[in-house]
Amino acid sequence: MKRFLPGSIAASGALFLGFCLTVVLLFSWVTFAALQGDDGGYAQFDAATAIQKSLKRTEAGSFTLQPVEDLLAYQRKFPTLWYLVSDGRTSVSYGPVPERVQAGAKVWSPPQPLSGYAVNGSTMRTERLGLVVPLEDDTILIEVGGAAYSSTQITIELLRDINTTAVPILVVLFATMVVTVILVPQVIARPVRRVATAAEFIDGTREGTRLPEDNAPTELRPLIAAFNRALDRIDNVTAEQRRFLSNAAHELRTPLARARTRLEAVPDPRLRAELATEIHSLSATVTMLLQLARLTSEPAEISRINLTDLTRNLTAQEAPSLVAAGMEVEFQAPDTPVFINGSAQAITVALSNLIRNAAQHAASGGRVVVQVEACGRVSVIDFGAGIGTIYNGSSVMQPFARSSQSSSGTGLGLSIVAQVAALHNAGVSLDETPGGGTTVRIAFTPLPVA
């Protein structure tokens, strides 16, 4: 069966449930009426209605009966059907009209609705039905008897009768749809929203975080269990990768130290300088790999830290190397300190990478600005070639993203910054510096000043 609304399981379920409830109510109602049967009331009323449609006024002022198709059908369906139609002056009859009914037609009194019942002990059956109907300015009495529906016939007639069936069906359908469309989606979607909210906390930085299965609906538990097992497999693979990365970085530090020592034995100064540059680049890569491995594997120690002091001290530590390279360093911060909850070690690693990255891309004799704002945002600004020109639109947050293969950078600095930002639920943005250059911002959540 096609879904009613492909985009919403809850809405589809609500509409389907409303439809099913309506069908059940309709079926119950018709079944009840069919089981109760017809003691003559339904059939004789329908026959009297057909007789009313057959009445015509003559030019002489009396009336005549010209049977319509419905009345002819009732006459064929019920062989014992009889009726007597009278206005006190003229009467028309059909079938075996009882003598007492014929005698009553000769005594005209102000017409009133009437019924006749046959009583046998505790049971009672409609014997005849009398209806008073208008015909222009006159009043006609229709008395009918000898007709009763079977269970099948009454079911068919109830479904065909628009007045007694269609209107109640529409009312029930509308009311049921309104209730189910409002209530059912909320009932169905509530546990799904709880699971979705729990899934939002799975960010890849906290191993072992799983979707809760205890209070989940039975229908969702297989999906949640399968999802959690997939997370277990992902965590296992990721842990293996991190261990390999950490071990490889550690193992490389010793041969790098030995190579650095043996450089002094190289007689060619030019070759010695080239080898020293390569070893320095390889050492920087190893250091970055270790930092990345620690950030993604070791739980961070979160505490209240003074972001202004931490950034100021780090800028002061990095300033000598930048000044030696012919660059100008500037630190800007508000007068009041800015506090955040975070890992001082992780933030130091991220900001150190940003400052070194800015120094690498800033032109010689250029300027690097480190800025702390009261809103908890830290910006590192350079005035070099600009991120768009350097990376040609590539994703600079991915590991090993570099401006070119000949670049001296490791391509890991911004990836580490992204890891630190994710650890602190902070936002990272890269923008062009007005006039040329790159501005990298990390937006932390500030704490209120005590």
GROMACS .gro file of C-alpha atoms in nm:
model
  450
    1MET     CA    1   0.000   0.000   0.000
    2LYS     CA    2   0.134   0.341  -0.094
    3ARG     CA    3   0.185   0.582   0.190
    4PHE     CA    4  -0.047   0.879   0.213
    5LEU     CA    5   0.236   1.125   0.280
    6PRO     CA    6   0.579   1.001   0.164
    7GLY     CA    7   0.757   1.266   0.370
    8SER     CA    8   0.604   1.189   0.708
    9ILE     CA    9   0.561   0.850   0.871
   10ALA     CA   10   0.366   1.006   1.157
   11ALA     CA   11   0.120   1.186   0.930
   12SER     CA   12   0.076   0.877   0.715
   13GLY     CA   13   0.010   0.670   1.025
   14ALA     CA   14  -0.239   0.926   1.151
   15LEU     CA   15  -0.435   0.932   0.825
   16PHE     CA   16  -0.428   0.555   0.796
   17LEU     CA   17  -0.545   0.514   1.156
   18GLY     CA   18  -0.821   0.769   1.101
   19PHE     CA   19  -0.936   0.583   0.790
   20CYS     CA   20  -0.931   0.249   0.974
   21LEU     CA   21  -1.126   0.389   1.269
   22THR     CA   22  -1.387   0.534   1.035
   23VAL     CA   23  -1.424   0.203   0.851
   24VAL     CA   24  -1.452   0.015   1.181
   25LEU     CA   25  -1.716   0.256   1.311
   26LEU     CA   26  -1.912   0.237   0.987
   27PHE     CA   27  -1.888  -0.142   0.975
   28SER     CA   28  -1.995  -0.169   1.339
   29TRP     CA   29  -2.292   0.057   1.283
   30VAL     CA   30  -2.412  -0.123   0.971
   31THR     CA   31  -2.351  -0.464   1.127
   32PHE     CA   32  -2.546  -0.367   1.438
   33ALA     CA   33  -2.838  -0.247   1.226
   34ALA     CA   34  -2.825  -0.564   1.014
   35LEU     CA   35  -2.814  -0.794   1.317
   36GLN     CA   36  -3.101  -0.608   1.476
   37GLY     CA   37  -3.300  -0.671   1.160
   38ASP     CA   38  -3.607  -0.490   1.030
   39ASP     CA   39  -3.944  -0.535   1.193
   40GLY     CA   40  -4.101  -0.342   0.909
   41GLY     CA   41  -4.019   0.011   1.014
   42TYR     CA   42  -3.733   0.066   0.765
   43ALA     CA   43  -3.894  -0.102   0.462
   44GLN     CA   44  -4.239   0.049   0.514
   45PHE     CA   45  -4.097   0.398   0.564
   46ASP     CA   46  -3.899   0.366   0.239
   47ALA     CA   47  -4.211   0.242   0.061
   48ALA     CA   48  -4.418   0.534   0.199
   49THR     CA   49  -4.151   0.776   0.077
   50ALA     CA   50  -4.175   0.625  -0.272
   51ILE     CA   51  -4.557   0.655  -0.257
   52GLN     CA   52  -4.526   1.024  -0.167
   53LYS     CA   53  -4.313   1.080  -0.479
   54SER     CA   54  -4.583   0.907  -0.686
   55LEU     CA   55  -4.870   1.134  -0.577
   56LYS     CA   56  -5.005   1.381  -0.834
   57ARG     CA   57  -5.289   1.636  -0.806
   58THR     CA   58  -5.561   1.614  -1.071
   59GLU     CA   59  -5.745   1.903  -1.235
   60ALA     CA   60  -6.061   1.808  -1.044
   61GLY     CA   61  -5.885   1.872  -0.714
   62SER     CA   62  -5.841   1.511  -0.612
   63PHE     CA   63  -5.518   1.315  -0.637
   64THR     CA   64  -5.393   1.023  -0.836
   65LEU     CA   65  -5.105   0.783  -0.783
   66GLN     CA   66  -4.859   0.727  -1.068
   67PRO     CA   67  -4.605   0.477  -0.936
   68VAL     CA   68  -4.243   0.586  -0.975
   69GLU     CA   69  -3.968   0.331  -1.040
   70ASP     CA   70  -3.879   0.306  -0.668
   71LEU     CA   71  -4.237   0.218  -0.578
   72LEU     CA   72  -4.255  -0.040  -0.855
   73ALA     CA   73  -3.933  -0.191  -0.725
   74TYR     CA   74  -4.077  -0.220  -0.373
   75GLN     CA   75  -4.391  -0.383  -0.511
   76ARG     CA   76  -4.177  -0.643  -0.686
   77LYS     CA   77  -3.949  -0.692  -0.386
   78PHE     CA   78  -4.226  -0.739  -0.127
   79PRO     CA   79  -4.520  -0.952  -0.260
   80THR     CA   80  -4.721  -0.891   0.058
   81LEU     CA   81  -4.682  -0.512   0.040
   82TRP     CA   82  -5.005  -0.316   0.076
   83TYR     CA   83  -5.081   0.051   0.110
   84LEU     CA   84  -5.382   0.279   0.137
   85VAL     CA   85  -5.358   0.648   0.047
   86SER     CA   86  -5.648   0.878   0.143
   87ASP     CA   87  -5.732   1.247   0.177
   88GLY     CA   88  -6.078   1.189   0.332
   89ARG     CA   89  -6.250   1.217  -0.006
   90THR     CA   90  -6.050   0.994  -0.237
   91SER     CA   91  -5.853   0.683  -0.158
   92VAL     CA   92  -5.612   0.465  -0.357
   93SER     CA   93  -5.506   0.122  -0.242
   94TYR     CA   94  -5.271  -0.155  -0.345
   95GLY     CA   95  -5.232  -0.512  -0.229
   96PRO     CA   96  -5.413  -0.698   0.048
   97VAL     CA   97  -5.521  -0.402   0.259
   98PRO     CA   98  -5.665  -0.523   0.590
   99GLU     CA   99  -6.042  -0.467   0.633
  100ARG     CA  100  -5.998  -0.262   0.950
  101VAL     CA  101  -5.769  -0.025   0.760
  102GLN     CA  102  -6.020   0.006   0.475
  103ALA     CA  103  -6.298   0.075   0.726
  104GLY     CA  104  -6.090   0.344   0.896
  105ALA     CA  105  -6.042   0.525   0.565
  106LYS     CA  106  -6.420   0.589   0.546
  107VAL     CA  107  -6.412   0.775   0.878
  108TRP     CA  108  -6.196   1.083   0.817
  109SER     CA  109  -6.049   1.266   1.113
  110PRO     CA  110  -5.767   1.520   1.132
  111PRO     CA  111  -5.476   1.306   1.011
  112GLN     CA  112  -5.204   1.218   1.258
  113PRO     CA  113  -4.893   1.000   1.226
  114LEU     CA  114  -4.980   0.647   1.331
  115SER     CA  115  -4.831   0.300   1.350
  116GLY     CA  116  -4.974  -0.043   1.409
  117TYR     CA  117  -4.788  -0.319   1.595
  118ALA     CA  118  -4.844  -0.693   1.629
  119VAL     CA  119  -4.765  -0.805   1.983
  120ASN     CA  120  -4.690  -1.169   2.066
  121GLY     CA  121  -4.573  -1.217   2.422
  122SER     CA  122  -4.256  -1.015   2.474
  123THR     CA  123  -4.199  -0.952   2.100
  124MET     CA  124  -4.346  -0.669   1.898
  125ARG     CA  125  -4.343  -0.627   1.520
  126THR     CA  126  -4.451  -0.328   1.317
  127GLU     CA  127  -4.777  -0.422   1.145
  128ARG     CA  128  -4.836  -0.099   0.957
  129LEU     CA  129  -4.691   0.251   0.931
  130GLY     CA  130  -4.894   0.562   0.876
  131LEU     CA  131  -4.742   0.889   0.745
  132VAL     CA  132  -4.908   1.226   0.701
  133VAL     CA  133  -4.766   1.410   0.400
  134PRO     CA  134  -4.864   1.740   0.232
  135LEU     CA  135  -4.980   1.759  -0.130
  136GLU     CA  136  -4.999   2.122  -0.236
  137ASP     CA  137  -5.261   2.269   0.003
  138ASP     CA  138  -5.409   1.936   0.107
  139THR     CA  139  -5.306   1.665   0.354
  140ILE     CA  140  -5.264   1.300   0.258
  141LEU     CA  141  -5.255   0.997   0.489
  142ILE     CA  142  -5.039   0.708   0.369
  143GLU     CA  143  -5.076   0.375   0.548
  144VAL     CA  144  -4.830   0.099   0.457
  145GLY     CA  145  -4.781  -0.261   0.571
  146GLY     CA  146  -4.661  -0.605   0.468
  147ALA     CA  147  -4.296  -0.516   0.405
  148ALA     CA  148  -3.980  -0.589   0.601
  149TYR     CA  149  -3.611  -0.595   0.498
  150SER     CA  150  -3.390  -0.900   0.540
  151SER     CA  151  -3.045  -0.853   0.703
  152THR     CA  152  -2.876  -0.825   0.361
  153GLN     CA  153  -3.137  -0.588   0.225
  154ILE     CA  154  -3.120  -0.353   0.523
  155THR     CA  155  -2.741  -0.337   0.496
  156ILE     CA  156  -2.761  -0.245   0.127
  157GLU     CA  157  -3.029   0.015   0.187
  158LEU     CA  158  -2.840   0.177   0.471
  159LEU     CA  159  -2.531   0.214   0.251
  160ARG     CA  160  -2.742   0.355  -0.035
  161ASP     CA  161  -2.928   0.607   0.177
  162ILE     CA  162  -2.725   0.930   0.164
  163ASN     CA  163  -2.923   1.093   0.442
  164THR     CA  164  -2.876   0.820   0.701
  165THR     CA  165  -2.527   0.701   0.598
  166ALA     CA  166  -2.319   0.948   0.399
  167VAL     CA  167  -2.363   1.244   0.634
  168PRO     CA  168  -2.274   1.049   0.952
  169ILE     CA  169  -1.979   0.893   0.768
  170LEU     CA  170  -1.846   1.233   0.667
  171VAL     CA  171  -1.891   1.371   1.017
  172VAL     CA  172  -1.719   1.074   1.179
  173LEU     CA  173  -1.444   1.076   0.916
  174PHE     CA  174  -1.374   1.446   0.961
  175ALA     CA  175  -1.375   1.429   1.342
  176THR     CA  176  -1.158   1.117   1.346
  177MET     CA  177  -0.909   1.263   1.098
  178VAL     CA  178  -0.878   1.585   1.294
  179VAL     CA  179  -0.813   1.402   1.621
  180THR     CA  180  -0.570   1.150   1.474
  181VAL     CA  181  -0.376   1.402   1.263
  182ILE     CA  182  -0.321   1.615   1.574
  183LEU     CA  183  -0.254   1.348   1.834
  184VAL     CA  184  -0.105   1.050   1.651
  185PRO     CA  185   0.194   1.231   1.495
  186GLN     CA  186   0.289   1.363   1.838
  187VAL     CA  187   0.268   1.017   1.990
  188ILE     CA  188   0.466   0.856   1.707
  189ALA     CA  189   0.724   1.132   1.665
  190ARG     CA  190   0.800   1.188   2.035
  191PRO     CA  191   1.027   0.883   2.082
  192VAL     CA  192   1.187   0.944   1.743
  193ARG     CA  193   1.271   1.300   1.847
  194ARG     CA  194   1.423   1.171   2.173
  195VAL     CA  195   1.649   0.936   1.978
  196ALA     CA  196   1.740   1.213   1.733
  197THR     CA  197   1.829   1.445   2.022
  198ALA     CA  198   2.054   1.179   2.173
  199ALA     CA  199   2.218   1.126   1.834
  200GLU     CA  200   2.311   1.494   1.818
  201PHE     CA  201   2.553   1.441   2.108
  202ILE     CA  202   2.749   1.179   1.913
  203ASP     CA  203   3.016   1.400   1.758
  204GLY     CA  204   3.312   1.166   1.724
  205THR     CA  205   3.507   1.329   2.007
  206ARG     CA  206   3.370   1.116   2.292
  207GLU     CA  207   3.407   0.745   2.239
  208GLY     CA  208   3.145   0.529   2.399
  209THR     CA  209   2.852   0.770   2.355
  210ARG     CA  210   2.554   0.564   2.241
  211LEU     CA  211   2.184   0.598   2.177
  212PRO     CA  212   1.970   0.498   2.478
  213GLU     CA  213   1.785   0.169   2.435
  214ASP     CA  214   1.612   0.138   2.773
  215ASN     CA  215   1.320   0.376   2.716
  216ALA     CA  216   1.304   0.336   2.338
  217PRO     CA  217   0.986   0.197   2.177
  218THR     CA  218   0.996  -0.169   2.078
  219GLU     CA  219   0.979  -0.080   1.709
  220LEU     CA  220   1.288   0.142   1.731
  221ARG     CA  221   1.508  -0.087   1.942
  222PRO     CA  222   1.640  -0.300   1.652
  223LEU     CA  223   1.740   0.017   1.466
  224ILE     CA  224   1.902   0.170   1.775
  225ALA     CA  225   2.086  -0.153   1.856
  226ALA     CA  226   2.217  -0.180   1.499
  227PHE     CA  227   2.324   0.185   1.506
  228ASN     CA  228   2.507   0.138   1.836
  229ARG     CA  229   2.685  -0.172   1.703
  230ALA     CA  230   2.794   0.030   1.400
  231LEU     CA  231   2.931   0.297   1.637
  232ASP     CA  232   3.122   0.027   1.826
  233ARG     CA  233   3.285  -0.089   1.504
  234ILE     CA  234   3.368   0.267   1.403
  235ASP     CA  235   3.519   0.338   1.746
  236ASN     CA  236   3.731   0.024   1.728
  237VAL     CA  237   3.867   0.114   1.385
  238THR     CA  238   3.926   0.475   1.488
  239ALA     CA  239   4.106   0.369   1.806
  240GLU     CA  240   4.334   0.142   1.602
  241GLN     CA  241   4.413   0.427   1.366
  242ARG     CA  242   4.489   0.661   1.654
  243ARG     CA  243   4.716   0.408   1.822
  244PHE     CA  244   4.901   0.352   1.495
  245LEU     CA  245   4.934   0.726   1.441
  246SER     CA  246   5.064   0.785   1.793
  247ASN     CA  247   5.304   0.490   1.782
  248ALA     CA  248   5.437   0.585   1.441
  249ALA     CA  249   5.497   0.945   1.551
  250HIS     CA  250   5.677   0.828   1.864
  251GLU     CA  251   5.892   0.583   1.671
  252LEU     CA  252   5.994   0.852   1.424
  253ARG     CA  253   6.122   1.094   1.687
  254THR     CA  254   6.430   0.885   1.772
  255PRO     CA  255   6.563   0.842   1.415
  256LEU     CA  256   6.492   1.209   1.351
  257ALA     CA  257   6.703   1.305   1.652
  258ARG     CA  258   6.984   1.082   1.529
  259ALA     CA  259   6.964   1.229   1.178
  260ARG     CA  260   6.976   1.582   1.321
  261THR     CA  261   7.293   1.490   1.516
  262ARG     CA  262   7.465   1.337   1.215
  263LEU     CA  263   7.400   1.645   1.003
  264GLU     CA  264   7.713   1.799   1.152
  265ALA     CA  265   7.921   1.535   0.974
  266VAL     CA  266   7.799   1.643   0.629
  267PRO     CA  267   8.088   1.842   0.474
  268ASP     CA  268   7.884   2.026   0.208
  269PRO     CA  269   7.724   2.333   0.371
  270ARG     CA  270   7.456   2.362   0.105
  271LEU     CA  271   7.356   1.998   0.134
  272ARG     CA  272   7.365   2.024   0.513
  273ALA     CA  273   7.124   2.322   0.504
  274GLU     CA  274   6.885   2.142   0.269
  275LEU     CA  275   6.885   1.830   0.488
  276ALA     CA  276   6.830   2.039   0.799
  277THR     CA  277   6.525   2.201   0.637
  278GLU     CA  278   6.380   1.862   0.543
  279ILE     CA  279   6.441   1.720   0.891
  280HIS     CA  280   6.282   2.026   1.049
  281SER     CA  281   5.976   1.983   0.827
  282LEU     CA  282   5.954   1.614   0.913
  283SER     CA  283   5.990   1.689   1.283
  284ALA     CA  284   5.709   1.944   1.260
  285THR     CA  285   5.489   1.685   1.091
  286VAL     CA  286   5.563   1.431   1.365
  287THR     CA  287   5.486   1.689   1.633
  288MET     CA  288   5.155   1.772   1.463
  289LEU     CA  289   5.064   1.405   1.437
  290LEU     CA  290   5.129   1.358   1.808
  291GLN     CA  291   4.916   1.661   1.890
  292LEU     CA  292   4.634   1.532   1.669
  293ALA     CA  293   4.657   1.184   1.823
  294ARG     CA  294   4.640   1.324   2.178
  295LEU     CA  295   4.345   1.550   2.099
  296THR     CA  296   4.141   1.267   1.952
  297SER     CA  297   4.232   0.993   2.199
  298GLU     CA  298   4.287   1.146   2.542
  299PRO     CA  299   3.997   1.300   2.738
  300ALA     CA  300   4.046   1.673   2.774
  301GLU     CA  301   4.063   1.834   3.117
  302ILE     CA  302   3.795   2.101   3.106
  303SER     CA  303   3.822   2.389   3.353
  304ARG     CA  304   3.753   2.760   3.384
  305ILE     CA  305   4.031   2.946   3.203
  306ASN     CA  306   4.116   3.309   3.137
  307LEU     CA  307   4.111   3.322   2.758
  308THR     CA  308   4.267   3.669   2.754
  309ASP     CA  309   4.571   3.572   2.964
  310LEU     CA  310   4.618   3.240   2.782
  311THR     CA  311   4.617   3.409   2.440
  312ARG     CA  312   4.840   3.696   2.556
  313ASN     CA  313   5.101   3.458   2.701
  314LEU     CA  314   5.099   3.239   2.390
  315THR     CA  315   5.140   3.543   2.162
  316ALA     CA  316   5.435   3.657   2.372
  317GLN     CA  317   5.595   3.311   2.336
  318GLU     CA  318   5.553   3.307   1.958
  319ALA     CA  319   5.648   3.672   1.903
  320PRO     CA  320   6.030   3.630   1.905
  321SER     CA  321   6.030   3.386   1.614
  322LEU     CA  322   5.795   3.609   1.415
  323VAL     CA  323   6.001   3.922   1.486
  324ALA     CA  324   6.316   3.735   1.385
  325ALA     CA  325   6.147   3.655   1.052
  326GLY     CA  326   6.089   4.026   0.995
  327MET     CA  327   5.722   4.039   1.090
  328GLU     CA  328   5.529   4.260   1.326
  329VAL     CA  329   5.306   4.103   1.595
  330GLU     CA  330   5.012   4.280   1.756
  331PHE     CA  331   4.787   4.162   2.041
  332GLN     CA  332   4.444   4.315   2.104
  333ALA     CA  333   4.207   4.238   2.393
  334PRO     CA  334   3.936   4.410   2.599
  335ASP     CA  335   4.016   4.564   2.936
  336THR     CA  336   3.810   4.305   3.124
  337PRO     CA  337   3.921   3.939   3.112
  338VAL     CA  338   3.724   3.685   2.909
  339PHE     CA  339   3.659   3.349   3.075
  340ILE     CA  340   3.550   3.024   2.913
  341ASN     CA  341   3.523   2.656   3.003
  342GLY     CA  342   3.780   2.460   2.810
  343SER     CA  343   4.109   2.274   2.791
  344ALA     CA  344   4.399   2.516   2.822
  345GLN     CA  345   4.637   2.265   2.664
  346ALA     CA  346   4.413   2.203   2.360
  347ILE     CA  347   4.341   2.573   2.305
  348THR     CA  348   4.714   2.652   2.330
  349VAL     CA  349   4.789   2.394   2.061
  350ALA     CA  350   4.517   2.537   1.832
  351LEU     CA  351   4.616   2.902   1.871
  352SER     CA  352   4.986   2.817   1.835
  353ASN     CA  353   4.909   2.648   1.502
  354LEU     CA  354   4.704   2.947   1.387
  355ILE     CA  355   4.980   3.195   1.470
  356ARG     CA  356   5.246   2.985   1.298
  357ASN     CA  357   5.019   2.935   0.998
  358ALA     CA  358   4.964   3.312   0.978
  359ALA     CA  359   5.338   3.373   0.998
  360GLN     CA  360   5.399   3.123   0.720
  361HIS     CA  361   5.153   3.287   0.480
  362ALA     CA  362   5.211   3.650   0.575
  363ALA     CA  363   5.451   3.835   0.350
  364SER     CA  364   5.795   3.919   0.486
  365GLY     CA  365   5.776   4.247   0.670
  366GLY     CA  366   5.404   4.193   0.714
  367ARG     CA  367   5.189   4.196   1.025
  368VAL     CA  368   5.009   3.931   1.233
  369VAL     CA  369   4.727   4.040   1.466
  370VAL     CA  370   4.596   3.822   1.748
  371GLN     CA  371   4.264   3.950   1.882
  372VAL     CA  372   4.046   3.848   2.177
  373GLU     CA  373   3.690   3.983   2.193
  374ALA     CA  374   3.450   4.005   2.486
  375CYS     CA  375   3.210   3.768   2.310
  376GLY     CA  376   3.464   3.484   2.349
  377ARG     CA  377   3.596   3.498   1.994
  378VAL     CA  378   3.968   3.472   1.916
  379SER     CA  379   4.091   3.593   1.575
  380VAL     CA  380   4.430   3.546   1.412
  381ILE     CA  381   4.474   3.785   1.120
  382ASP     CA  382   4.743   3.795   0.857
  383PHE     CA  383   4.787   4.018   0.553
  384GLY     CA  384   4.935   3.770   0.310
  385ALA     CA  385   4.804   3.622  -0.014
  386GLY     CA  386   4.464   3.520   0.132
  387ILE     CA  387   4.304   3.182   0.187
  388GLY     CA  388   4.115   3.182  -0.143
  389THR     CA  389   4.429   3.245  -0.345
  390ILE     CA  390   4.648   3.006  -0.149
  391TYR     CA  391   4.417   2.704  -0.141
  392ASN     CA  392   4.221   2.772  -0.457
  393GLY     CA  393   3.892   2.695  -0.282
  394SER     CA  394   3.990   2.353  -0.139
  395SER     CA  395   3.875   2.238   0.203
  396VAL     CA  396   4.152   2.373   0.423
  397MET     CA  397   4.016   2.201   0.734
  398GLN     CA  398   4.099   1.856   0.598
  399PRO     CA  399   4.424   1.692   0.711
  400PHE     CA  400   4.726   1.757   0.487
  401ALA     CA  401   4.555   2.036   0.294
  402ARG     CA  402   4.839   2.262   0.167
  403SER     CA  403   4.876   2.543  -0.078
  404SER     CA  404   5.112   2.335  -0.294
  405GLN     CA  405   5.326   2.024  -0.276
  406SER     CA  406   5.632   2.242  -0.237
  407SER     CA  407   5.488   2.422   0.067
  408SER     CA  408   5.687   2.386   0.387
  409GLY     CA  409   5.373   2.343   0.596
  410THR     CA  410   5.250   2.009   0.723
  411GLY     CA  411   4.887   2.056   0.623
  412LEU     CA  412   4.771   1.954   0.971
  413GLY     CA  413   4.749   2.287   1.151
  414LEU     CA  414   4.393   2.383   1.055
  415SER     CA  415   4.278   2.023   1.098
  416ILE     CA  416   4.399   2.040   1.459
  417VAL     CA  417   4.220   2.374   1.501
  418ALA     CA  418   3.897   2.212   1.380
  419GLN     CA  419   3.942   1.925   1.630
  420VAL     CA  420   3.993   2.168   1.918
  421ALA     CA  421   3.688   2.372   1.814
  422ALA     CA  422   3.474   2.056   1.798
  423LEU     CA  423   3.597   1.958   2.144
  424HIS     CA  424   3.471   2.293   2.281
  425ASN     CA  425   3.153   2.314   2.067
  426ALA     CA  426   3.304   2.628   1.918
  427GLY     CA  427   3.261   2.763   1.568
  428VAL     CA  428   3.547   2.813   1.321
  429SER     CA  429   3.537   3.056   1.030
  430LEU     CA  430   3.790   3.156   0.764
  431ASP     CA  431   3.748   3.487   0.585
  432GLU     CA  432   3.946   3.712   0.359
  433THR     CA  433   4.115   3.996   0.545
  434PRO     CA  434   4.012   4.334   0.402
  435GLY     CA  435   4.298   4.448   0.183
  436GLY     CA  436   4.435   4.095   0.144
  437GLY     CA  437   4.515   3.809   0.378
  438THR     CA  438   4.329   3.557   0.590
  439THR     CA  439   4.133   3.591   0.915
  440VAL     CA  440   4.066   3.275   1.117
  441ARG     CA  441   3.820   3.302   1.404
  442ILE     CA  442   3.733   3.055   1.681
  443ALA     CA  443   3.412   3.147   1.864
  444PHE     CA  444   3.400   3.007   2.219
  445THR     CA  445   3.110   3.045   2.462
  446PRO     CA  446   3.206   3.306   2.723
  447LEU     CA  447   3.128   3.265   3.091
  448PRO     CA  448   2.971   3.547   3.292
  449VAL     CA  449   3.224   3.756   3.479
  450ALA     CA  450   3.212   3.672   3.850
   0.00000   0.00000   0.00000
